[in-house]
PDB file of C-alpha atoms in Angstrom:
ATOM      1  CA  MET A   1      16.205  11.090  81.391  1.00 82.00           C
ATOM      2  CA  SER A   2      15.426   8.159  79.116  1.00 93.00           C
ATOM      3  CA  ASP A   3      14.453   8.562  75.476  1.00 96.00           C
ATOM      4  CA  VAL A   4      10.900   7.527  76.379  1.00 97.00           C
ATOM      5  CA  ASP A   5      10.737  10.107  79.188  1.00 97.00           C
ATOM      6  CA  ALA A   6      12.010  12.775  76.789  1.00 97.00           C
ATOM      7  CA  TYR A   7       9.428  11.804  74.153  1.00 98.00           C
ATOM      8  CA  ILE A   8       6.531  11.992  76.601  1.00 98.00           C
ATOM      9  CA  SER A   9       7.660  15.152  78.383  1.00 96.00           C
ATOM     10  CA  ALA A  10       7.880  17.039  75.064  1.00 97.00           C
ATOM     11  CA  LEU A  11       4.145  16.578  74.393  1.00 98.00           C
ATOM     12  CA  PRO A  12       1.251  18.880  75.266  1.00 97.00           C
ATOM     13  CA  GLU A  13      -0.035  18.286  78.803  1.00 97.00           C
ATOM     14  CA  ASP A  14      -3.151  16.320  77.818  1.00 98.00           C
ATOM     15  CA  GLN A  15      -1.139  13.931  75.642  1.00 98.00           C
ATOM     16  CA  THR A  16       1.540  13.636  78.318  1.00 98.00           C
ATOM     17  CA  GLN A  17      -1.112  12.527  80.799  1.00 98.00           C
ATOM     18  CA  ALA A  18      -2.750  10.102  78.353  1.00 98.00           C
ATOM     19  CA  LEU A  19       0.498   8.438  77.317  1.00 98.00           C
ATOM     20  CA  THR A  20       1.829   8.356  80.879  1.00 98.00           C
ATOM     21  CA  ARG A  21      -1.312   6.433  81.867  1.00 98.00           C
ATOM     22  CA  LEU A  22      -0.966   4.040  78.920  1.00 98.00           C
ATOM     23  CA  ARG A  23       2.721   3.556  79.677  1.00 98.00           C
ATOM     24  CA  ALA A  24       1.915   2.695  83.301  1.00 98.00           C
ATOM     25  CA  ILE A  25      -0.623   0.055  82.214  1.00 98.00           C
ATOM     26  CA  LEU A  26       1.897  -1.480  79.834  1.00 98.00           C
ATOM     27  CA  LYS A  27       4.764  -1.315  82.319  1.00 98.00           C
ATOM     28  CA  ALA A  28       2.668  -3.037  85.013  1.00 98.00           C
ATOM     29  CA  ARG A  29       1.788  -5.881  82.628  1.00 98.00           C
ATOM     30  CA  LEU A  30       5.245  -6.118  81.020  1.00 98.00           C
ATOM     31  CA  PRO A  31       7.635  -5.420  83.927  1.00 98.00           C
ATOM     32  CA  ASP A  32      10.487  -7.498  82.481  1.00 97.00           C
ATOM     33  CA  HIS A  33      10.237  -5.984  78.992  1.00 98.00           C
ATOM     34  CA  LEU A  34      12.512  -3.238  77.690  1.00 97.00           C
ATOM     35  CA  GLU A  35      11.211   0.266  77.109  1.00 97.00           C
ATOM     36  CA  VAL A  36      12.524   1.396  73.755  1.00 97.00           C
ATOM     37  CA  ILE A  37      11.992   3.812  70.935  1.00 97.00           C
ATOM     38  CA  SER A  38      11.133   1.848  67.794  1.00 93.00           C
ATOM     39  CA  TYR A  39       9.907   3.390  64.543  1.00 91.00           C
ATOM     40  CA  LYS A  40      10.226   6.768  66.305  1.00 94.00           C
ATOM     41  CA  MET A  41       7.672   5.808  68.980  1.00 97.00           C
ATOM     42  CA  PRO A  42       7.926   4.510  72.539  1.00 98.00           C
ATOM     43  CA  GLY A  43       7.132   0.901  73.168  1.00 98.00           C
ATOM     44  CA  PHE A  44       7.898  -2.339  74.934  1.00 98.00           C
ATOM     45  CA  ARG A  45      10.147  -5.058  73.533  1.00 98.00           C
ATOM     46  CA  GLN A  46      10.698  -8.531  74.884  1.00 97.00           C
ATOM     47  CA  PRO A  47      14.069  -8.970  76.601  1.00 95.00           C
ATOM     48  CA  GLY A  48      16.848 -10.749  74.778  1.00 91.00           C
ATOM     49  CA  PRO A  49      18.655 -10.323  71.473  1.00 88.00           C
ATOM     50  CA  LYS A  50      15.656 -11.544  69.457  1.00 88.00           C
ATOM     51  CA  GLY A  51      12.992  -9.869  71.579  1.00 94.00           C
ATOM     52  CA  ARG A  52       9.906  -8.861  69.626  1.00 97.00           C
ATOM     53  CA  MET A  53       7.998  -5.623  69.968  1.00 97.00           C
ATOM     54  CA  VAL A  54       4.836  -6.161  71.992  1.00 98.00           C
ATOM     55  CA  ALA A  55       3.311  -2.682  72.074  1.00 98.00           C
ATOM     56  CA  GLY A  56       4.024   0.814  70.853  1.00 98.00           C
ATOM     57  CA  TYR A  57       2.316   4.156  71.246  1.00 98.00           C
ATOM     58  CA  ALA A  58       2.664   7.655  69.871  1.00 98.00           C
ATOM     59  CA  ALA A  59       1.198  11.146  69.860  1.00 98.00           C
ATOM     60  CA  PHE A  60       0.229  13.186  66.828  1.00 97.00           C
ATOM     61  CA  ALA A  61      -1.334  16.589  66.234  1.00 95.00           C
ATOM     62  CA  ARG A  62      -4.940  15.461  66.674  1.00 94.00           C
ATOM     63  CA  ASN A  63      -4.762  12.064  68.364  1.00 97.00           C
ATOM     64  CA  CYS A  64      -2.665   9.345  69.917  1.00 98.00           C
ATOM     65  CA  GLY A  65      -2.113   5.843  68.655  1.00 98.00           C
ATOM     66  CA  TYR A  66      -1.552   2.349  69.978  1.00 98.00           C
ATOM     67  CA  TYR A  67       0.393  -0.148  67.868  1.00 98.00           C
ATOM     68  CA  PRO A  68       0.625  -3.879  68.639  1.00 98.00           C
ATOM     69  CA  HIS A  69       3.312  -4.338  65.952  1.00 97.00           C
ATOM     70  CA  SER A  70       1.060  -6.881  64.261  1.00 97.00           C
ATOM     71  CA  GLY A  71      -1.778  -6.660  61.789  1.00 97.00           C
ATOM     72  CA  THR A  72      -3.705  -9.543  63.324  1.00 97.00           C
ATOM     73  CA  VAL A  73      -4.180  -8.434  66.953  1.00 98.00           C
ATOM     74  CA  ILE A  74      -6.636  -5.522  66.697  1.00 98.00           C
ATOM     75  CA  PRO A  75      -9.081  -7.342  64.374  1.00 98.00           C
ATOM     76  CA  GLN A  76      -9.557  -9.966  67.125  1.00 97.00           C
ATOM     77  CA  PHE A  77     -11.447  -7.414  69.252  1.00 98.00           C
ATOM     78  CA  PRO A  78     -14.140  -5.742  67.123  1.00 97.00           C
ATOM     79  CA  ASP A  79     -16.486  -5.229  70.078  1.00 96.00           C
ATOM     80  CA  LEU A  80     -13.819  -3.716  72.348  1.00 96.00           C
ATOM     81  CA  THR A  81     -12.469  -1.433  69.613  1.00 98.00           C
ATOM     82  CA  ALA A  82     -15.800  -0.329  68.098  1.00 97.00           C
ATOM     83  CA  ALA A  83     -15.643   3.099  69.788  1.00 97.00           C
ATOM     84  CA  PHE A  84     -12.257   3.892  68.205  1.00 98.00           C
ATOM     85  CA  LYS A  85     -10.887   4.451  64.719  1.00 98.00           C
ATOM     86  CA  THR A  86      -8.849   1.376  63.858  1.00 98.00           C
ATOM     87  CA  THR A  87      -6.771  -0.181  61.134  1.00 98.00           C
ATOM     88  CA  PRO A  88      -5.395  -3.712  61.342  1.00 98.00           C
ATOM     89  CA  GLY A  89      -2.212  -2.296  62.857  1.00 97.00           C
ATOM     90  CA  ALA A  90      -3.328   0.721  64.909  1.00 98.00           C
ATOM     91  CA  ILE A  91      -5.954   2.203  67.193  1.00 98.00           C
ATOM     92  CA  SER A  92      -6.420   5.967  67.344  1.00 98.00           C
ATOM     93  CA  PHE A  93      -7.570   7.579  70.572  1.00 98.00           C
ATOM     94  CA  THR A  94      -7.602  10.985  72.199  1.00 98.00           C
ATOM     95  CA  PRO A  95      -6.684  12.105  75.701  1.00 98.00           C
ATOM     96  CA  SER A  96     -10.373  12.779  76.368  1.00 98.00           C
ATOM     97  CA  HIS A  97     -11.297   9.265  75.135  1.00 98.00           C
ATOM     98  CA  PRO A  98      -8.379   7.020  76.191  1.00 98.00           C
ATOM     99  CA  LEU A  99      -8.125   3.299  75.642  1.00 98.00           C
ATOM    100  CA  PRO A 100      -9.737   1.379  78.508  1.00 98.00           C
ATOM    101  CA  GLU A 101      -7.318  -0.704  80.550  1.00 98.00           C
ATOM    102  CA  PRO A 102      -9.138  -3.998  79.773  1.00 98.00           C
ATOM    103  CA  LEU A 103      -8.709  -3.320  76.050  1.00 98.00           C
ATOM    104  CA  VAL A 104      -4.996  -2.562  76.440  1.00 98.00           C
ATOM    105  CA  LEU A 105      -4.491  -5.738  78.457  1.00 98.00           C
ATOM    106  CA  ALA A 106      -6.439  -7.825  75.929  1.00 98.00           C
ATOM    107  CA  LEU A 107      -4.283  -6.448  73.103  1.00 98.00           C
ATOM    108  CA  VAL A 108      -1.085  -7.206  75.020  1.00 98.00           C
ATOM    109  CA  GLU A 109      -2.220 -10.749  75.820  1.00 98.00           C
ATOM    110  CA  ALA A 110      -3.129 -11.385  72.191  1.00 98.00           C
ATOM    111  CA  ARG A 111       0.231 -10.081  71.011  1.00 98.00           C
ATOM    112  CA  LEU A 112       2.141 -12.179  73.543  1.00 98.00           C
ATOM    113  CA  ALA A 113       0.176 -15.257  72.472  1.00 98.00           C
ATOM    114  CA  GLU A 114       0.911 -14.512  68.821  1.00 97.00           C
ATOM    115  CA  ILE A 115       4.637 -14.175  69.516  1.00 97.00           C
ATOM    116  CA  ALA A 116       4.631 -17.422  71.516  1.00 96.00           C
ATOM    117  CA  GLN A 117       2.832 -19.241  68.707  1.00 96.00           C
ATOM    118  CA  THR A 118       4.565 -17.815  65.634  1.00 94.00           C
ATOM    119  CA  GLY A 119       7.798 -16.295  66.907  1.00 89.00           C
ATOM    120  CA  LYS A 120       6.888 -13.089  65.055  1.00 91.00           C
TER     121      LYS A 120
END
C-alpha cells in the first residue's frame, strides 16, 4: 500500500470517497506525474529531479482542502470558486459539496501554465 493509499484509507468514509474522487480526477489529468506526500498531504509532483508540485489535497476534522502549491492560481477563478471558502493558496470543501471537475481541471491547467512560464 502506498503512502497516499494509507492516508486516504485512514479517513472517515465520506472523506475517503471525496478524496478518492479528487485523486482520480487529478490522476487522469496528470498520468505521468508522481503521487507523493508533501507537507503531510497527498499530491502530484512533476516527474524529474526538479519536478514542481502541481496539486495537493488533505482532509481535516470539518472539511477537506485543495492546494495548488501557489498563491496565484486560485485568485484567477473568482466565479468558479465563489461557492467555496478560499484563500490565495487553498480551497476548502466538504464531501457533501465537492469541488466540481471543471474547477479542478482549470486549477491544474493554471498551475501547469504557471510552472511552464516561471519555473516555480
